[in-house]
Amino acid sequence: MNRRRPPHSASSEELLTTLQHLTSRARREVERHQARTELAEVSQREMLPSSLPALPGLQTAARYTPARSGLDIGGDWYDGFRLPDGSLAFAIGDVQGHDVEAAAFMGQIRIAMRAPAVTAADPGEVVRRTNELLLSVDSDLLATCAFVRLDPLTRELQSARAGHVAAVWATANGLSGTTEDEGGLPLGIQSGEEYPVTTRHLTTAGAFVLLTDGVIEGPSYSIDDGMDAVVRLVRSRVGDDAGELADAILRTAERTGHQDDAAVLVLRHEEFPAAPG
């Protein structure tokens, strides 16, 4: 009788060798992804400003934290710089995507926004020119942003935004809320887009906070709930140092269960007399 030989059974040594090969290959893949992530994070942090401009009676602070989805990193950014006329410019934004390309595009936006800000006093014009410049580089990415300009003499704050989430404000006399400014489309979508400008006067002590949606939106929070939480926090801690307030706001992002990165920029202003009319 012919009997079929039983299939060869792998020995424990062969199984162990196979497992070692698989483990080694998985480790190499993880290391490659980790190196890519670390490169993106370092590149992004290097492109963020090391300091922000301030004035007597005006404290400024910004915070950024990467939130990883797998081994990816986002493209949130902020900026602050002095303009030739003595005004202060501040910006915050969020680039679509979570990779090295998004981090690099963030750097391009910062540079693209600084250039027109030097010559154009109108924030809406700064955002418009930035949009046109980014469209000219023919990238598939898009970004939201908000840009504000503060006059140190009149304490006039002008702002424009491109598809970005509203800012949060609070005053020492108990008032608070979010900005309901009209805005334009995100950067990189459509040529010829216009960006309306809203003007405020920071004459009462308080705080004006720019943030990205990673702070207020996540699996555990809707964007409305997250925004309400930040408004309550800023109102209750409006007298805090700018850095302390920025830290506290960023901690609220942990409650959202967010998978996006997050950025916060705080302008903490003392009371100033209204400009003479």
CSV table of C-alpha atoms in Angstrom, one decimal:
chain,number,residue,atom,x,y,z
A,1,MET,CA,0.0,0.0,0.0
A,2,ASN,CA,1.2,3.4,-0.9
A,3,ARG,CA,0.8,5.8,2.0
A,4,ARG,CA,1.1,9.6,1.6
A,5,ARG,CA,3.8,11.0,3.7
A,6,PRO,CA,2.6,13.5,6.2
A,7,PRO,CA,3.5,17.2,5.5
A,8,HIS,CA,6.7,18.4,7.0
A,9,SER,CA,6.2,20.0,10.4
A,10,ALA,CA,8.3,23.1,11.2
A,11,SER,CA,10.5,22.6,14.2
A,12,SER,CA,10.5,25.0,17.1
A,13,GLU,CA,13.9,26.4,15.9
A,14,GLU,CA,12.5,27.1,12.4
A,15,LEU,CA,9.5,28.9,13.9
A,16,LEU,CA,11.7,30.9,16.2
A,17,THR,CA,13.9,31.9,13.2
A,18,THR,CA,10.9,33.0,11.2
A,19,LEU,CA,9.5,35.0,14.1
A,20,GLN,CA,12.9,36.7,14.5
A,21,HIS,CA,12.9,37.7,10.8
A,22,LEU,CA,9.4,39.1,11.0
A,23,THR,CA,10.1,41.0,14.2
A,24,SER,CA,13.3,42.4,12.7
A,25,ARG,CA,11.5,43.5,9.6
A,26,ALA,CA,8.7,45.1,11.6
A,27,ARG,CA,11.2,46.9,13.7
A,28,ARG,CA,13.0,48.3,10.7
A,29,GLU,CA,9.6,49.6,9.3
A,30,VAL,CA,8.8,51.3,12.6
A,31,GLU,CA,12.2,52.9,12.8
A,32,ARG,CA,11.9,54.3,9.3
A,33,HIS,CA,8.4,55.7,10.1
A,34,GLN,CA,9.7,57.0,13.4
A,35,ALA,CA,12.7,58.7,11.7
A,36,ARG,CA,10.3,60.3,9.2
A,37,THR,CA,8.0,61.6,12.0
A,38,GLU,CA,10.9,63.0,14.0
A,39,LEU,CA,12.3,64.7,10.9
A,40,ALA,CA,8.9,66.3,10.3
A,41,GLU,CA,8.5,67.4,13.9
A,42,VAL,CA,12.0,68.8,14.1
A,43,SER,CA,11.5,70.6,10.8
A,44,GLN,CA,8.2,72.0,12.0
A,45,ARG,CA,9.6,73.2,15.3
A,46,GLU,CA,12.6,74.8,13.6
A,47,MET,CA,10.2,76.7,11.3
A,48,LEU,CA,8.2,78.1,14.2
A,49,PRO,CA,9.4,81.4,15.7
A,50,SER,CA,11.6,81.1,18.8
A,51,SER,CA,10.0,84.2,20.3
A,52,LEU,CA,7.1,86.6,19.8
A,53,PRO,CA,7.1,90.4,19.9
A,54,ALA,CA,5.5,92.1,22.8
A,55,LEU,CA,4.9,95.7,24.1
A,56,PRO,CA,4.6,97.4,27.5
A,57,GLY,CA,1.1,96.3,28.7
A,58,LEU,CA,1.0,93.5,26.1
A,59,GLN,CA,2.1,89.9,26.8
A,60,THR,CA,2.3,87.3,24.1
A,61,ALA,CA,2.7,83.6,24.2
A,62,ALA,CA,2.2,80.6,21.9
A,63,ARG,CA,2.2,76.9,22.4
A,64,TYR,CA,2.3,74.0,19.9
A,65,THR,CA,1.9,70.2,20.4
A,66,PRO,CA,2.0,67.5,17.8
A,67,ALA,CA,-0.7,64.9,18.1
A,68,ARG,CA,0.2,61.7,16.3
A,69,SER,CA,-2.1,59.5,14.3
A,70,GLY,CA,0.0,56.4,13.9
A,71,LEU,CA,3.4,58.0,13.1
A,72,ASP,CA,2.2,61.1,11.3
A,73,ILE,CA,2.5,64.8,12.3
A,74,GLY,CA,0.3,67.7,11.3
A,75,GLY,CA,1.0,71.2,9.9
A,76,ASP,CA,-0.3,73.7,12.5
A,77,TRP,CA,1.8,76.8,12.8
A,78,TYR,CA,1.9,80.3,14.3
A,79,ASP,CA,4.0,83.4,13.8
A,80,GLY,CA,4.6,86.8,15.2
A,81,PHE,CA,6.8,89.7,14.0
A,82,ARG,CA,7.3,93.4,14.0
A,83,LEU,CA,6.4,95.5,10.9
A,84,PRO,CA,8.4,98.4,9.6
A,85,ASP,CA,5.8,100.9,10.9
A,86,GLY,CA,6.1,99.6,14.5
A,87,SER,CA,2.9,97.5,14.3
A,88,LEU,CA,2.8,93.9,15.4
A,89,ALA,CA,1.7,91.1,13.2
A,90,PHE,CA,0.4,87.7,14.4
A,91,ALA,CA,-0.8,84.7,12.4
A,92,ILE,CA,-1.9,81.1,13.0
A,93,GLY,CA,-2.9,78.4,10.6
A,94,ASP,CA,-3.5,74.8,9.8
A,95,VAL,CA,-2.2,73.0,6.7
A,96,GLN,CA,-4.1,70.1,5.3
A,97,GLY,CA,-2.4,66.8,5.8
A,98,HIS,CA,-0.2,65.0,8.4
A,99,ASP,CA,3.2,64.4,6.9
A,100,VAL,CA,6.5,65.9,6.0
A,101,GLU,CA,5.0,67.6,3.0
A,102,ALA,CA,2.4,69.4,5.3
A,103,ALA,CA,5.2,70.5,7.6
A,104,ALA,CA,7.2,71.9,4.7
A,105,PHE,CA,4.2,73.7,3.2
A,106,MET,CA,3.6,75.3,6.6
A,107,GLY,CA,7.1,76.9,6.3
A,108,GLN,CA,6.3,78.2,2.8
A,109,ILE,CA,3.1,79.8,4.1
A,110,ARG,CA,5.0,81.6,6.9
A,111,ILE,CA,7.4,83.0,4.5
A,112,ALA,CA,4.7,83.8,1.9
A,113,MET,CA,2.7,85.8,4.5
A,114,ARG,CA,5.6,87.8,5.9
A,115,ALA,CA,6.6,89.2,2.5
A,116,PRO,CA,3.3,91.1,1.7
A,117,ALA,CA,2.8,92.0,5.4
A,118,VAL,CA,5.9,94.3,5.1
A,119,THR,CA,4.3,96.4,2.4
A,120,ALA,CA,0.5,95.9,2.9
A,121,ALA,CA,-1.0,97.4,6.0
A,122,ASP,CA,-4.4,95.8,5.4
A,123,PRO,CA,-4.6,92.2,6.8
A,124,GLY,CA,-7.1,91.2,4.1
A,125,GLU,CA,-4.6,92.2,1.4
A,126,VAL,CA,-1.9,90.3,3.2
A,127,VAL,CA,-4.0,87.1,3.2
A,128,ARG,CA,-5.1,87.7,-0.4
A,129,ARG,CA,-1.6,88.1,-1.7
A,130,THR,CA,-0.5,85.0,0.3
A,131,ASN,CA,-3.3,83.0,-1.3
A,132,GLU,CA,-2.2,84.1,-4.8
A,133,LEU,CA,1.4,83.3,-4.1
A,134,LEU,CA,0.6,79.8,-2.8
A,135,LEU,CA,-1.6,79.1,-5.9
A,136,SER,CA,1.3,80.0,-8.1
A,137,VAL,CA,3.4,77.2,-6.7
A,138,ASP,CA,0.9,74.6,-7.9
A,139,SER,CA,0.6,72.6,-4.7
A,140,ASP,CA,-2.3,70.2,-4.0
A,141,LEU,CA,-2.4,71.3,-0.4
A,142,LEU,CA,-4.6,73.9,1.2
A,143,ALA,CA,-4.5,75.8,4.5
A,144,THR,CA,-6.7,77.8,6.8
A,145,CYS,CA,-5.2,80.8,8.6
A,146,ALA,CA,-6.0,84.0,10.6
A,147,PHE,CA,-3.8,87.1,10.4
A,148,VAL,CA,-4.0,90.1,12.8
A,149,ARG,CA,-2.2,93.4,12.9
A,150,LEU,CA,-2.0,95.4,16.2
A,151,ASP,CA,-1.3,99.2,16.1
A,152,PRO,CA,0.7,99.9,19.3
A,153,LEU,CA,-0.4,103.5,19.5
A,154,THR,CA,-4.1,103.2,19.0
A,155,ARG,CA,-4.4,99.6,20.2
A,156,GLU,CA,-6.4,98.9,17.1
A,157,LEU,CA,-6.5,95.2,16.2
A,158,GLN,CA,-7.4,94.4,12.6
A,159,SER,CA,-7.9,90.8,11.5
A,160,ALA,CA,-8.7,88.7,8.5
A,161,ARG,CA,-9.2,84.9,8.2
A,162,ALA,CA,-9.2,82.3,5.5
A,163,GLY,CA,-11.5,79.5,6.4
A,164,HIS,CA,-10.0,79.4,9.9
A,165,VAL,CA,-11.8,78.8,13.2
A,166,ALA,CA,-13.0,81.8,15.2
A,167,ALA,CA,-10.8,83.5,17.8
A,168,VAL,CA,-11.7,83.7,21.5
A,169,TRP,CA,-11.7,86.8,23.6
A,170,ALA,CA,-12.5,87.8,27.2
A,171,THR,CA,-12.2,91.0,29.2
A,172,ALA,CA,-11.5,91.6,32.8
A,173,ASN,CA,-15.0,93.0,33.4
A,174,GLY,CA,-16.5,89.5,32.7
A,175,LEU,CA,-17.4,89.7,29.0
A,176,SER,CA,-16.3,86.9,26.6
A,177,GLY,CA,-17.1,85.3,23.4
A,178,THR,CA,-15.8,84.3,20.0
A,179,THR,CA,-15.2,86.4,16.9
A,180,GLU,CA,-17.9,86.2,14.3
A,181,ASP,CA,-15.9,87.8,11.5
A,182,GLU,CA,-16.7,87.2,7.9
A,183,GLY,CA,-13.9,85.3,6.2
A,184,GLY,CA,-12.9,83.9,2.9
A,185,LEU,CA,-12.0,80.5,1.5
A,186,PRO,CA,-8.9,78.6,2.8
A,187,LEU,CA,-5.7,79.4,1.1
A,188,GLY,CA,-4.9,77.5,-2.1
A,189,ILE,CA,-8.4,76.9,-3.4
A,190,GLN,CA,-9.4,79.8,-5.6
A,191,SER,CA,-7.7,82.8,-7.2
A,192,GLY,CA,-9.2,86.2,-6.7
A,193,GLU,CA,-10.6,85.5,-3.3
A,194,GLU,CA,-11.2,88.5,-1.0
A,195,TYR,CA,-10.8,88.5,2.7
A,196,PRO,CA,-12.8,91.1,4.7
A,197,VAL,CA,-11.2,92.9,7.6
A,198,THR,CA,-12.6,93.3,11.1
A,199,THR,CA,-11.4,96.1,13.5
A,200,ARG,CA,-11.4,96.0,17.3
A,201,HIS,CA,-9.9,98.2,20.0
A,202,LEU,CA,-8.1,96.6,22.9
A,203,THR,CA,-8.8,99.3,25.4
A,204,THR,CA,-10.1,97.1,28.2
A,205,ALA,CA,-7.8,94.6,30.0
A,206,GLY,CA,-8.3,91.1,28.6
A,207,ALA,CA,-7.1,88.4,26.3
A,208,PHE,CA,-7.4,87.7,22.6
A,209,VAL,CA,-6.7,84.1,21.7
A,210,LEU,CA,-6.0,82.6,18.3
A,211,LEU,CA,-6.1,78.8,18.0
A,212,THR,CA,-6.4,75.8,15.6
A,213,ASP,CA,-9.2,73.3,15.5
A,214,GLY,CA,-7.0,70.6,17.1
A,215,VAL,CA,-7.6,72.5,20.4
A,216,ILE,CA,-11.4,72.4,20.3
A,217,GLU,CA,-12.4,69.4,18.2
A,218,GLY,CA,-11.9,65.6,18.6
A,219,PRO,CA,-13.7,62.3,19.1
A,220,SER,CA,-14.8,63.3,22.6
A,221,TYR,CA,-15.9,66.9,21.8
A,222,SER,CA,-17.8,68.5,19.1
A,223,ILE,CA,-16.2,71.8,17.8
A,224,ASP,CA,-19.0,73.8,19.5
A,225,ASP,CA,-18.4,72.1,22.9
A,226,GLY,CA,-14.7,72.6,22.6
A,227,MET,CA,-15.1,76.2,21.7
A,228,ASP,CA,-17.4,76.8,24.7
A,229,ALA,CA,-14.9,75.1,27.0
A,230,VAL,CA,-12.1,77.4,25.8
A,231,VAL,CA,-14.4,80.5,26.2
A,232,ARG,CA,-15.2,79.5,29.8
A,233,LEU,CA,-11.5,78.9,30.5
A,234,VAL,CA,-10.3,82.2,29.1
A,235,ARG,CA,-13.0,84.1,30.9
A,236,SER,CA,-12.1,82.5,34.2
A,237,ARG,CA,-8.4,83.0,33.8
A,238,VAL,CA,-8.3,86.2,31.9
A,239,GLY,CA,-6.0,87.8,34.4
A,240,ASP,CA,-3.3,85.0,34.1
A,241,ASP,CA,0.1,85.5,32.6
A,242,ALA,CA,0.0,84.9,28.8
A,243,GLY,CA,2.1,81.8,29.1
A,244,GLU,CA,0.1,80.3,31.9
A,245,LEU,CA,-3.1,80.9,29.9
A,246,ALA,CA,-1.7,79.4,26.8
A,247,ASP,CA,-0.6,76.3,28.7
A,248,ALA,CA,-4.1,76.0,30.3
A,249,ILE,CA,-5.8,76.3,26.9
A,250,LEU,CA,-3.6,73.7,25.4
A,251,ARG,CA,-4.4,71.3,28.2
A,252,THR,CA,-8.1,71.5,27.3
A,253,ALA,CA,-7.2,69.9,23.9
A,254,GLU,CA,-6.4,66.7,25.8
A,255,ARG,CA,-10.0,66.4,26.8
A,256,THR,CA,-11.2,66.3,23.2
A,257,GLY,CA,-9.3,63.1,22.5
A,258,HIS,CA,-8.0,64.9,19.5
A,259,GLN,CA,-5.9,63.2,16.8
A,260,ASP,CA,-4.8,66.4,15.2
A,261,ASP,CA,-2.0,68.7,16.3
A,262,ALA,CA,-2.8,71.9,18.2
A,263,ALA,CA,-1.6,75.4,18.4
A,264,VAL,CA,-2.5,78.4,20.6
A,265,LEU,CA,-1.4,82.1,20.4
A,266,VAL,CA,-2.4,84.4,23.3
A,267,LEU,CA,-2.4,88.2,23.3
A,268,ARG,CA,-2.8,89.3,27.0
A,269,HIS,CA,-3.4,93.0,27.1
A,270,GLU,CA,-3.7,95.4,30.0
A,271,GLU,CA,-6.2,98.3,30.1
A,272,PHE,CA,-5.3,101.2,27.8
A,273,PRO,CA,-7.1,104.5,27.4
A,274,ALA,CA,-9.0,104.9,24.2
A,275,ALA,CA,-7.2,106.9,21.6
A,276,PRO,CA,-8.2,110.6,21.6
A,277,GLY,CA,-10.9,111.3,19.1
